[in-house]
mmCIF file of C-alpha atoms in Angstrom:
data_model
loop_
_atom_site.group_PDB
_atom_site.id
_atom_site.type_symbol
_atom_site.label_atom_id
_atom_site.label_comp_id
_atom_site.label_asym_id
_atom_site.label_seq_id
_atom_site.Cartn_x
_atom_site.Cartn_y
_atom_site.Cartn_z
ATOM 1 C CA UNK A 10 16.718 23.156 -2.759
ATOM 2 C CA UNK A 11 20.026 21.300 -2.488
ATOM 3 C CA UNK A 12 18.883 17.669 -2.900
ATOM 4 C CA UNK A 13 21.546 16.117 -4.910
ATOM 5 C CA UNK A 14 23.178 15.682 -8.310
ATOM 6 C CA UNK A 15 21.970 14.319 -11.592
ATOM 7 C CA UNK A 16 22.347 10.527 -12.121
ATOM 8 C CA UNK A 17 25.575 9.643 -13.978
ATOM 9 C CA UNK A 18 25.107 8.851 -17.722
ATOM 10 C CA UNK A 19 27.057 5.591 -17.086
ATOM 11 C CA UNK A 20 24.500 4.444 -14.393
ATOM 12 C CA UNK A 21 21.494 5.284 -16.717
ATOM 13 C CA UNK A 22 22.929 3.476 -19.683
ATOM 14 C CA UNK A 23 23.489 0.501 -17.417
ATOM 15 C CA UNK A 24 19.808 0.460 -16.404
ATOM 16 C CA UNK A 25 18.810 0.979 -19.929
ATOM 17 C CA UNK A 26 20.902 -1.858 -21.141
ATOM 18 C CA UNK A 27 19.536 -4.264 -18.411
ATOM 19 C CA UNK A 28 15.896 -3.340 -19.306
ATOM 20 C CA UNK A 29 16.318 -3.543 -23.126
ATOM 21 C CA UNK A 30 17.901 -7.029 -22.783
ATOM 22 C CA UNK A 31 14.629 -8.202 -21.192
ATOM 23 C CA UNK A 32 12.201 -6.361 -23.264
ATOM 24 C CA UNK A 33 8.832 -8.149 -24.207
ATOM 25 C CA UNK A 34 5.389 -7.155 -25.019
ATOM 26 C CA UNK A 35 3.184 -7.153 -21.991
ATOM 27 C CA UNK A 36 -0.688 -7.102 -21.707
ATOM 28 C CA UNK A 37 -1.909 -4.358 -19.382
ATOM 29 C CA UNK A 38 -4.072 -5.309 -16.412
ATOM 30 C CA UNK A 39 -7.873 -5.139 -17.174
ATOM 31 C CA UNK A 40 -9.682 -3.732 -14.099
ATOM 32 C CA UNK A 41 -13.069 -4.468 -15.532
ATOM 33 C CA UNK A 42 -12.105 -8.189 -16.270
ATOM 34 C CA UNK A 43 -10.727 -8.462 -12.731
ATOM 35 C CA UNK A 44 -13.843 -7.145 -11.089
ATOM 36 C CA UNK A 45 -15.929 -9.895 -12.966
ATOM 37 C CA UNK A 46 -13.387 -12.383 -12.170
ATOM 38 C CA UNK A 47 -13.417 -11.705 -8.425
ATOM 39 C CA UNK A 48 -17.247 -11.572 -8.375
ATOM 40 C CA UNK A 49 -17.454 -14.704 -10.258
ATOM 41 C CA UNK A 50 -15.081 -16.479 -7.805
ATOM 42 C CA UNK A 51 -17.098 -15.241 -4.861
ATOM 43 C CA UNK A 52 -20.442 -16.195 -6.344
ATOM 44 C CA UNK A 53 -19.500 -19.667 -7.575
ATOM 45 C CA UNK A 54 -17.729 -20.478 -4.268
ATOM 46 C CA UNK A 55 -20.671 -19.119 -2.182
ATOM 47 C CA UNK A 56 -23.140 -21.296 -4.445
ATOM 48 C CA UNK A 57 -21.107 -24.521 -3.942
ATOM 49 C CA UNK A 58 -20.735 -24.024 -0.200
ATOM 50 C CA UNK A 59 -24.404 -23.157 0.327
ATOM 51 C CA UNK A 60 -25.455 -25.992 -1.971
ATOM 52 C CA UNK A 61 -23.493 -28.514 0.028
ATOM 53 C CA UNK A 62 -24.146 -27.316 3.457
ATOM 54 C CA UNK A 63 -28.000 -26.170 3.130
ATOM 55 C CA UNK A 64 -29.702 -22.728 3.531
ATOM 56 C CA UNK A 65 -31.405 -23.277 6.915
ATOM 57 C CA UNK A 66 -31.117 -19.760 8.105
ATOM 58 C CA UNK A 67 -33.108 -18.210 5.260
ATOM 59 C CA UNK A 68 -36.318 -19.955 6.549
ATOM 60 C CA UNK A 69 -35.727 -18.772 10.143
ATOM 61 C CA UNK A 70 -34.722 -15.135 9.597
ATOM 62 C CA UNK A 71 -37.363 -12.382 8.878
ATOM 63 C CA UNK A 72 -37.192 -10.765 5.429
ATOM 64 C CA UNK A 73 -35.761 -7.625 7.003
ATOM 65 C CA UNK A 74 -32.956 -9.481 8.686
ATOM 66 C CA UNK A 75 -32.164 -11.551 5.579
ATOM 67 C CA UNK A 76 -32.177 -8.518 3.202
ATOM 68 C CA UNK A 77 -30.214 -6.358 5.580
ATOM 69 C CA UNK A 78 -27.536 -8.913 6.370
ATOM 70 C CA UNK A 79 -26.996 -10.154 2.887
ATOM 71 C CA UNK A 80 -27.182 -6.573 1.522
ATOM 72 C CA UNK A 81 -24.492 -5.396 4.105
ATOM 73 C CA UNK A 82 -22.284 -8.280 3.136
ATOM 74 C CA UNK A 83 -22.770 -7.609 -0.547
ATOM 75 C CA UNK A 84 -21.866 -3.889 -0.117
ATOM 76 C CA UNK A 85 -18.795 -4.847 1.938
ATOM 77 C CA UNK A 86 -17.714 -7.390 -0.673
ATOM 78 C CA UNK A 87 -18.198 -4.910 -3.546
ATOM 79 C CA UNK A 88 -16.191 -2.155 -1.768
ATOM 80 C CA UNK A 89 -13.306 -4.634 -1.066
ATOM 81 C CA UNK A 90 -13.256 -5.880 -4.703
ATOM 82 C CA UNK A 91 -13.291 -2.202 -5.824
ATOM 83 C CA UNK A 92 -10.479 -1.368 -3.596
ATOM 84 C CA UNK A 93 -8.400 -4.438 -4.432
ATOM 85 C CA UNK A 94 -8.760 -3.672 -8.153
ATOM 86 C CA UNK A 95 -7.375 -0.218 -7.469
ATOM 87 C CA UNK A 96 -4.628 -1.720 -5.152
ATOM 88 C CA UNK A 97 -3.619 -3.910 -8.262
ATOM 89 C CA UNK A 98 -2.609 -0.719 -10.322
ATOM 90 C CA UNK A 99 -0.016 1.579 -8.601
ATOM 91 C CA UNK A 100 -0.969 5.285 -8.770
ATOM 92 C CA UNK A 101 -4.702 4.605 -8.735
ATOM 93 C CA UNK A 102 -6.937 7.284 -7.032
ATOM 94 C CA UNK A 103 -8.622 5.814 -3.942
ATOM 95 C CA UNK A 104 -11.921 7.221 -2.850
ATOM 96 C CA UNK A 105 -11.749 5.439 0.488
ATOM 97 C CA UNK A 106 -8.404 4.672 2.264
ATOM 98 C CA UNK A 107 -7.520 1.054 1.500
ATOM 99 C CA UNK A 108 -6.073 0.679 4.986
ATOM 100 C CA UNK A 109 -9.239 1.933 6.720
ATOM 101 C CA UNK A 110 -11.711 0.103 4.554
ATOM 102 C CA UNK A 111 -11.518 -3.369 6.213
ATOM 103 C CA UNK A 112 -11.956 -1.870 9.796
ATOM 104 C CA UNK A 113 -14.917 0.206 8.488
ATOM 105 C CA UNK A 114 -16.631 -2.742 6.943
ATOM 106 C CA UNK A 115 -16.145 -4.938 9.996
ATOM 107 C CA UNK A 116 -17.421 -2.200 12.322
ATOM 108 C CA UNK A 117 -20.457 -1.513 10.152
ATOM 109 C CA UNK A 118 -21.267 -5.320 10.002
ATOM 110 C CA UNK A 119 -20.849 -5.464 13.908
ATOM 111 C CA UNK A 120 -23.327 -2.677 14.229
ATOM 112 C CA UNK A 121 -25.766 -4.112 11.846
ATOM 113 C CA UNK A 122 -25.661 -7.479 13.609
ATOM 114 C CA UNK A 123 -26.101 -5.923 16.970
ATOM 115 C CA UNK A 124 -29.088 -3.909 15.767
ATOM 116 C CA UNK A 125 -30.939 -6.733 13.870
ATOM 117 C CA UNK A 126 -30.490 -9.714 16.251
ATOM 118 C CA UNK A 127 -31.182 -10.248 19.904
ATOM 119 C CA UNK A 128 -28.542 -11.214 22.442
ATOM 120 C CA UNK A 129 -29.828 -14.631 23.903
ATOM 121 C CA UNK A 130 -27.903 -16.304 26.711
ATOM 122 C CA UNK A 131 -26.837 -19.781 25.581
ATOM 123 C CA UNK A 132 -25.359 -22.521 27.859
ATOM 124 C CA UNK A 133 -23.851 -24.081 24.779
ATOM 125 C CA UNK A 134 -22.488 -20.919 23.400
ATOM 126 C CA UNK A 135 -18.749 -22.051 22.804
ATOM 127 C CA UNK A 136 -19.516 -25.502 21.316
ATOM 128 C CA UNK A 137 -21.843 -23.944 18.779
ATOM 129 C CA UNK A 138 -19.537 -21.113 18.028
ATOM 130 C CA UNK A 139 -16.741 -23.545 17.430
ATOM 131 C CA UNK A 140 -18.884 -25.595 15.008
ATOM 132 C CA UNK A 141 -19.607 -22.522 12.994
ATOM 133 C CA UNK A 142 -16.043 -21.092 13.130
ATOM 134 C CA UNK A 143 -14.709 -24.521 11.967
ATOM 135 C CA UNK A 144 -17.061 -24.515 9.025
ATOM 136 C CA UNK A 145 -16.695 -20.890 7.910
ATOM 137 C CA UNK A 146 -12.930 -20.303 8.332
ATOM 138 C CA UNK A 147 -11.714 -23.086 6.100
ATOM 139 C CA UNK A 148 -14.195 -21.804 3.390
ATOM 140 C CA UNK A 149 -12.504 -18.482 3.649
ATOM 141 C CA UNK A 150 -8.930 -19.803 3.513
ATOM 142 C CA UNK A 151 -9.902 -21.924 0.557
ATOM 143 C CA UNK A 152 -11.310 -18.822 -1.261
ATOM 144 C CA UNK A 153 -8.139 -16.981 -0.624
ATOM 145 C CA UNK A 154 -6.261 -19.173 -3.041
ATOM 146 C CA UNK A 155 -8.224 -18.083 -6.281
ATOM 147 C CA UNK A 156 -8.181 -14.499 -5.117
ATOM 148 C CA UNK A 157 -4.466 -14.609 -4.601
ATOM 149 C CA UNK A 158 -4.009 -16.032 -8.053
ATOM 150 C CA UNK A 159 -5.754 -12.917 -9.469
ATOM 151 C CA UNK A 160 -3.990 -10.530 -7.190
ATOM 152 C CA UNK A 161 -0.500 -11.710 -7.833
ATOM 153 C CA UNK A 162 -0.542 -9.948 -11.265
ATOM 154 C CA UNK A 163 -0.496 -6.646 -9.377
ATOM 155 C CA UNK A 164 -0.838 -5.418 -5.799
ATOM 156 C CA UNK A 165 2.844 -4.936 -5.421
ATOM 157 C CA UNK A 166 2.732 -1.673 -3.334
ATOM 158 C CA UNK A 167 1.564 -2.676 0.131
ATOM 159 C CA UNK A 168 1.235 -6.494 0.742
ATOM 160 C CA UNK A 169 0.085 -5.990 4.224
ATOM 161 C CA UNK A 170 -2.870 -3.735 3.240
ATOM 162 C CA UNK A 171 -3.736 -5.907 0.232
ATOM 163 C CA UNK A 172 -3.355 -9.079 2.294
ATOM 164 C CA UNK A 173 -5.832 -7.884 4.874
ATOM 165 C CA UNK A 174 -8.403 -6.737 2.364
ATOM 166 C CA UNK A 175 -8.036 -9.989 0.361
ATOM 167 C CA UNK A 176 -8.326 -11.963 3.634
ATOM 168 C CA UNK A 177 -11.401 -10.081 4.670
ATOM 169 C CA UNK A 178 -12.919 -10.717 1.251
ATOM 170 C CA UNK A 179 -12.305 -14.418 1.480
ATOM 171 C CA UNK A 180 -13.574 -14.264 5.170
ATOM 172 C CA UNK A 181 -16.695 -12.526 4.120
ATOM 173 C CA UNK A 182 -17.332 -15.558 1.885
ATOM 174 C CA UNK A 183 -17.151 -17.825 4.952
ATOM 175 C CA UNK A 184 -19.429 -15.387 6.732
ATOM 176 C CA UNK A 185 -21.900 -15.238 3.876
ATOM 177 C CA UNK A 186 -22.155 -19.090 3.946
ATOM 178 C CA UNK A 187 -22.777 -19.223 7.576
ATOM 179 C CA UNK A 188 -25.352 -16.449 7.355
ATOM 180 C CA UNK A 189 -27.303 -18.453 4.774
ATOM 181 C CA UNK A 190 -26.676 -21.731 6.514
ATOM 182 C CA UNK A 191 -26.669 -21.356 10.318
ATOM 183 C CA UNK A 192 -30.128 -21.092 11.811
ATOM 184 C CA UNK A 193 -28.870 -19.706 15.204
ATOM 185 C CA UNK A 194 -30.067 -16.098 15.507
ATOM 186 C CA UNK A 195 -28.240 -15.119 18.702
ATOM 187 C CA UNK A 196 -26.346 -11.744 18.091
ATOM 188 C CA UNK A 197 -23.376 -12.918 20.048
ATOM 189 C CA UNK A 198 -23.085 -16.206 18.134
ATOM 190 C CA UNK A 199 -23.287 -14.483 14.855
ATOM 191 C CA UNK A 200 -20.727 -11.849 15.965
ATOM 192 C CA UNK A 201 -18.178 -14.347 17.559
ATOM 193 C CA UNK A 202 -18.506 -17.305 14.987
ATOM 194 C CA UNK A 203 -19.814 -15.889 11.772
ATOM 195 C CA UNK A 204 -18.101 -12.525 11.581
ATOM 196 C CA UNK A 205 -15.285 -14.134 13.536
ATOM 197 C CA UNK A 206 -14.467 -16.226 10.445
ATOM 198 C CA UNK A 207 -13.949 -13.146 8.341
ATOM 199 C CA UNK A 208 -11.792 -11.477 11.235
ATOM 200 C CA UNK A 209 -9.645 -14.736 11.363
ATOM 201 C CA UNK A 210 -9.188 -14.776 7.610
ATOM 202 C CA UNK A 211 -8.177 -10.928 7.486
ATOM 203 C CA UNK A 212 -5.608 -11.579 10.280
ATOM 204 C CA UNK A 213 -4.154 -14.449 8.181
ATOM 205 C CA UNK A 214 -4.010 -12.190 5.146
ATOM 206 C CA UNK A 215 -2.362 -9.445 7.266
ATOM 207 C CA UNK A 216 0.196 -11.981 8.492
ATOM 208 C CA UNK A 217 0.925 -13.324 5.068
ATOM 209 C CA UNK A 218 1.226 -9.795 3.823
ATOM 210 C CA UNK A 219 3.545 -8.774 6.604
ATOM 211 C CA UNK A 220 5.698 -11.755 5.767
ATOM 212 C CA UNK A 221 5.932 -10.838 2.072
ATOM 213 C CA UNK A 222 6.811 -7.207 3.030
ATOM 214 C CA UNK A 223 9.547 -8.394 5.358
ATOM 215 C CA UNK A 224 10.955 -10.688 2.740
ATOM 216 C CA UNK A 225 10.939 -7.982 0.145
ATOM 217 C CA UNK A 226 12.786 -5.553 2.643
ATOM 218 C CA UNK A 227 15.492 -8.265 3.472
ATOM 219 C CA UNK A 228 16.702 -8.677 -0.183
ATOM 220 C CA UNK A 229 20.009 -7.077 -0.585
ATOM 221 C CA UNK A 230 20.291 -3.833 -2.739
ATOM 222 C CA UNK A 231 20.842 -4.415 -6.326
ATOM 223 C CA UNK A 232 24.542 -3.886 -6.750
ATOM 224 C CA UNK A 233 25.600 -1.700 -9.702
ATOM 225 C CA UNK A 234 28.015 -3.665 -11.908
ATOM 226 C CA UNK B 17 4.610 4.005 -21.382
ATOM 227 C CA UNK B 18 2.287 2.261 -23.927
ATOM 228 C CA UNK B 19 5.269 2.027 -26.290
ATOM 229 C CA UNK B 20 7.279 0.431 -23.480
ATOM 230 C CA UNK B 21 4.488 -2.054 -22.902
ATOM 231 C CA UNK B 22 4.647 -2.874 -26.477
ATOM 232 C CA UNK B 23 8.462 -3.511 -26.306
ATOM 233 C CA UNK B 24 9.544 -0.534 -28.243
ATOM 234 C CA UNK B 25 13.463 -0.371 -27.341
ATOM 235 C CA UNK B 26 13.501 3.560 -27.634
ATOM 236 C CA UNK B 27 10.687 3.931 -24.972
ATOM 237 C CA UNK B 28 12.543 2.766 -21.895
ATOM 238 C CA UNK B 29 15.483 5.066 -22.817
ATOM 239 C CA UNK B 30 13.023 8.028 -22.940
ATOM 240 C CA UNK B 31 11.502 7.234 -19.739
ATOM 241 C CA UNK B 32 14.861 6.650 -17.998
ATOM 242 C CA UNK B 33 16.296 9.862 -19.131
ATOM 243 C CA UNK B 34 13.265 11.856 -18.216
ATOM 244 C CA UNK B 35 12.320 10.419 -14.765
ATOM 245 C CA UNK B 36 15.680 9.237 -13.239
ATOM 246 C CA UNK B 37 16.815 12.852 -12.196
ATOM 247 C CA UNK B 38 13.590 13.632 -10.193
ATOM 248 C CA UNK B 39 13.605 10.002 -8.721
ATOM 249 C CA UNK B 40 17.199 10.308 -7.673
ATOM 250 C CA UNK B 41 16.390 13.755 -6.104
ATOM 251 C CA UNK B 42 13.491 12.044 -4.351
ATOM 252 C CA UNK B 43 15.775 9.408 -2.854
ATOM 253 C CA UNK B 44 18.524 11.868 -1.869
ATOM 254 C CA UNK B 45 16.124 14.061 -0.153
ATOM 255 C CA UNK B 46 15.527 11.384 2.480
ATOM 256 C CA UNK B 47 18.246 11.347 4.921
ATOM 257 C CA UNK B 48 17.744 7.649 5.978
ATOM 258 C CA UNK B 49 18.281 6.202 2.458
ATOM 259 C CA UNK B 50 20.350 8.956 0.724
ATOM 260 C CA UNK B 51 23.515 6.892 0.885
ATOM 261 C CA UNK B 52 21.744 4.228 -1.272
ATOM 262 C CA UNK B 53 20.017 6.612 -3.623
ATOM 263 C CA UNK B 54 21.609 5.260 -6.940
ATOM 264 C CA UNK B 55 21.088 1.578 -5.800
ATOM 265 C CA UNK B 56 17.473 2.513 -5.117
ATOM 266 C CA UNK B 57 17.185 4.216 -8.562
ATOM 267 C CA UNK B 58 18.356 1.177 -10.155
ATOM 268 C CA UNK B 59 16.033 -1.044 -8.111
ATOM 269 C CA UNK B 60 13.097 1.156 -8.955
ATOM 270 C CA UNK B 61 13.631 0.855 -12.579
ATOM 271 C CA UNK B 62 14.057 -2.886 -12.371
ATOM 272 C CA UNK B 63 10.784 -3.019 -10.435
ATOM 273 C CA UNK B 64 9.079 -0.756 -12.912
ATOM 274 C CA UNK B 65 10.251 -3.147 -15.643
ATOM 275 C CA UNK B 66 8.968 -6.222 -13.734
ATOM 276 C CA UNK B 67 5.373 -4.568 -13.140
ATOM 277 C CA UNK B 68 5.022 -2.492 -16.320
ATOM 278 C CA UNK B 69 1.953 -4.467 -17.005
ATOM 279 C CA UNK B 70 0.158 -2.682 -14.208
ATOM 280 C CA UNK B 71 0.212 0.564 -15.987
ATOM 281 C CA UNK B 72 -3.239 1.384 -17.368
ATOM 282 C CA UNK B 73 -2.930 3.156 -20.857
ATOM 283 C CA UNK B 74 -4.417 6.571 -20.500
ATOM 284 C CA UNK B 75 -3.768 7.049 -16.832
ATOM 285 C CA UNK B 76 -1.029 9.567 -15.586
ATOM 286 C CA UNK B 77 2.480 8.123 -15.552
ATOM 287 C CA UNK B 78 4.106 10.012 -12.739
ATOM 288 C CA UNK B 79 1.851 8.867 -9.962
ATOM 289 C CA UNK B 80 2.360 5.178 -11.226
ATOM 290 C CA UNK B 81 6.196 5.696 -11.196
ATOM 291 C CA UNK B 82 6.226 7.419 -7.797
ATOM 292 C CA UNK B 83 4.080 4.823 -6.231
ATOM 293 C CA UNK B 84 6.650 2.192 -7.222
ATOM 294 C CA UNK B 85 9.570 4.423 -6.166
ATOM 295 C CA UNK B 86 7.866 5.021 -2.779
ATOM 296 C CA UNK B 87 7.617 1.242 -2.102
ATOM 297 C CA UNK B 88 11.220 0.768 -3.254
ATOM 298 C CA UNK B 89 12.208 3.644 -0.718
ATOM 299 C CA UNK B 90 10.271 1.955 1.986
ATOM 300 C CA UNK B 91 11.920 -1.356 1.427
ATOM 301 C CA UNK B 92 15.331 0.570 1.258
ATOM 302 C CA UNK B 93 14.654 2.335 4.450
ATOM 303 C CA UNK B 94 13.678 -0.905 6.330
ATOM 304 C CA UNK B 95 16.807 -2.725 4.908
ATOM 305 C CA UNK B 96 19.061 0.177 6.097
ATOM 306 C CA UNK B 97 17.479 0.157 9.505
ATOM 307 C CA UNK B 98 17.907 -3.649 9.842
ATOM 308 C CA UNK B 99 21.553 -3.309 8.879
ATOM 309 C CA UNK B 100 22.211 -0.247 11.166
ATOM 310 C CA UNK B 101 20.437 -1.903 14.071
ATOM 311 C CA UNK B 102 23.146 -4.506 14.057
ATOM 312 C CA UNK B 103 26.064 -1.975 14.038
ATOM 313 C CA UNK B 104 27.464 -0.735 17.387
ATOM 314 C CA UNK B 105 26.775 2.922 18.439
ATOM 315 C CA UNK B 106 29.620 5.362 18.697
ATOM 316 C CA UNK B 107 30.978 6.437 22.092
ATOM 317 C CA UNK B 108 31.817 10.017 20.949
ATOM 318 C CA UNK B 109 29.448 11.953 18.728
ATOM 319 C CA UNK B 110 31.018 13.346 15.543
ATOM 320 C CA UNK B 111 31.487 17.047 15.307
ATOM 321 C CA UNK B 112 28.706 18.952 13.990
ATOM 322 C CA UNK B 113 29.000 20.040 10.488
ATOM 323 C CA UNK B 114 30.093 23.595 9.565
ATOM 324 C CA UNK B 115 26.618 23.894 7.897
ATOM 325 C CA UNK B 116 24.898 23.587 11.130
ATOM 326 C CA UNK B 117 27.339 25.805 13.001
ATOM 327 C CA UNK B 118 27.174 28.719 10.694
ATOM 328 C CA UNK B 119 23.370 29.118 10.843
ATOM 329 C CA UNK B 120 22.923 28.894 7.137
ATOM 330 C CA UNK B 121 19.568 28.173 5.608
ATOM 331 C CA UNK B 122 18.984 24.587 6.762
ATOM 332 C CA UNK B 123 19.166 22.003 4.088
ATOM 333 C CA UNK B 124 15.764 20.757 2.671
ATOM 334 C CA UNK B 125 16.379 17.252 3.775
ATOM 335 C CA UNK B 126 17.506 18.274 7.329
ATOM 336 C CA UNK B 127 14.395 20.441 7.564
ATOM 337 C CA UNK B 128 11.868 17.726 6.349
ATOM 338 C CA UNK B 129 13.655 15.048 8.525
ATOM 339 C CA UNK B 130 11.966 16.746 11.542
ATOM 340 C CA UNK B 131 8.558 16.017 10.101
ATOM 341 C CA UNK B 132 6.551 12.734 10.829
ATOM 342 C CA UNK B 133 7.062 10.189 7.986
ATOM 343 C CA UNK B 134 3.651 10.684 6.208
ATOM 344 C CA UNK B 135 4.072 14.452 6.187
ATOM 345 C CA UNK B 136 7.659 14.181 5.052
ATOM 346 C CA UNK B 137 6.627 11.930 2.116
ATOM 347 C CA UNK B 138 3.933 14.399 0.966
ATOM 348 C CA UNK B 139 6.218 17.401 1.046
ATOM 349 C CA UNK B 140 8.954 15.732 -0.695
ATOM 350 C CA UNK B 141 6.815 14.451 -3.441
ATOM 351 C CA UNK B 142 5.232 17.899 -4.011
ATOM 352 C CA UNK B 143 8.368 20.014 -3.556
ATOM 353 C CA UNK B 144 11.107 17.756 -4.952
ATOM 354 C CA UNK B 145 9.088 15.579 -7.562
ATOM 355 C CA UNK B 146 6.705 18.491 -8.408
ATOM 356 C CA UNK B 147 3.607 16.296 -8.128
ATOM 357 C CA UNK B 148 0.172 17.787 -7.699
ATOM 358 C CA UNK B 149 -2.096 16.933 -4.667
ATOM 359 C CA UNK B 150 -4.046 14.464 -6.668
ATOM 360 C CA UNK B 151 -0.838 12.865 -8.034
ATOM 361 C CA UNK B 152 0.576 12.608 -4.482
ATOM 362 C CA UNK B 153 -2.752 11.009 -3.417
ATOM 363 C CA UNK B 154 -2.437 8.559 -6.189
ATOM 364 C CA UNK B 155 1.192 7.696 -5.455
ATOM 365 C CA UNK B 156 0.667 7.161 -1.685
ATOM 366 C CA UNK B 157 -2.742 5.326 -2.063
ATOM 367 C CA UNK B 158 -4.361 8.089 -0.062
ATOM 368 C CA UNK B 159 -7.451 10.192 -0.575
ATOM 369 C CA UNK B 160 -6.936 13.785 -1.792
ATOM 370 C CA UNK B 161 -8.397 15.061 1.397
ATOM 371 C CA UNK B 162 -5.826 13.213 3.550
ATOM 372 C CA UNK B 163 -2.979 14.546 1.436
ATOM 373 C CA UNK B 164 -4.215 18.115 1.803
ATOM 374 C CA UNK B 165 -4.375 17.723 5.522
ATOM 375 C CA UNK B 166 -0.795 16.196 5.816
ATOM 376 C CA UNK B 167 0.613 19.071 3.520
ATOM 377 C CA UNK B 168 -1.015 21.660 5.597
ATOM 378 C CA UNK B 169 0.214 20.213 8.803
ATOM 379 C CA UNK B 170 3.611 19.864 7.299
ATOM 380 C CA UNK B 171 3.837 23.445 6.321
ATOM 381 C CA UNK B 172 2.686 24.486 9.677
ATOM 382 C CA UNK B 173 5.423 22.628 11.375
ATOM 383 C CA UNK B 174 8.021 23.740 8.992
ATOM 384 C CA UNK B 175 7.030 27.328 9.390
ATOM 385 C CA UNK B 176 7.397 26.863 13.233
ATOM 386 C CA UNK B 177 10.758 25.250 12.678
ATOM 387 C CA UNK B 178 12.061 28.016 10.509
ATOM 388 C CA UNK B 179 10.805 30.775 12.847
ATOM 389 C CA UNK B 180 12.629 28.992 15.709
ATOM 390 C CA UNK B 181 15.719 28.724 13.519
ATOM 391 C CA UNK B 182 15.569 32.416 12.729
ATOM 392 C CA UNK B 183 15.003 33.419 16.328
ATOM 393 C CA UNK B 184 18.317 31.396 17.328
ATOM 394 C CA UNK B 185 20.233 33.823 15.268
ATOM 395 C CA UNK B 186 19.987 33.063 11.530
ATOM 396 C CA UNK B 187 20.446 36.565 10.167
ATOM 397 C CA UNK B 188 18.464 35.944 6.862
ATOM 398 C CA UNK B 189 15.256 35.303 8.565
ATOM 399 C CA UNK B 190 12.466 33.364 6.991
ATOM 400 C CA UNK B 191 11.637 36.247 4.610
ATOM 401 C CA UNK B 192 14.588 35.149 2.590
ATOM 402 C CA UNK B 193 12.797 31.850 1.933
ATOM 403 C CA UNK B 194 9.816 33.258 0.329
#
């Protein structure tokens, strides 16, 4: 294979000099600690939001609906946290493709909602949907800030994929709050306004990630001295 | 790597000497960014230095390094594309190189350039970097199954390309490759 020469000794010593000049002890990332951190942020924000808004949906939903909806959201949240932890460490082995996971989670949630709840025509559909979207989306955006603070220590490989997953995780927090709070059991309402909050947050995460990726690609090459 | 994280000044030297040649070969094997291979190598080491805390002790080093190099390569490719998109196209195409004319064995980079990006990346990491399937999966954030599939499709396509090349008059034939 004729793929090129060896790097010059001069170039290598220049790289080495630059690295050694800035050498400091670093603490490796702790995946287990980060899992706990992500879960704690999610649980505490969920508790605060539900406490301030009220848990009216729990009294209206059947035990099957409550357990399945919250269970599906919990599984999706767990998988996203697991994926994000792996994305923070380059060279991790992914059991599920990180770019496909957000789509798979959203699709399965749509399926669960369509199967569990009935579609009931509602003349005030859009005003009600808007109220829920306006409550759930800001919660998601707000949750994105602490998640980003954890993620910025790693997650350097694909800001778009990480941004989408982190956005969806934040959005699922908004969705969970609405699932516990909103007593409207129309399937279309839940799909559009509850899950819509998660979709909007993941789109925002994707956009921010894309911007970060473009900024990274627009920096000039490091010039060799 | 652990010694590097603990700021042992000998550790980066050992890593740079051992890993720079395969990294440079990886960058040079990609036609779109080969002109900037040395710049990208330097940038890779600077980025490795910046994110050295993301290496988990006990994990394989190669996939970690290649994952970062891959990212630098993607950024470099996009940067090059952005720059070249602003340049004017030539009215007259340059003469074909003698290498193409004399029907010699096609250069590795020329051959893999015909592959889709994802397949090219897998083949280059495996054949130029010497990574295993699992290591490529780790470096590209894919599942092992997806890497296997990409490699298989890439080999199929390369075989067809070489057969077509041989049929056009390359005297050595593909047997010489084996």
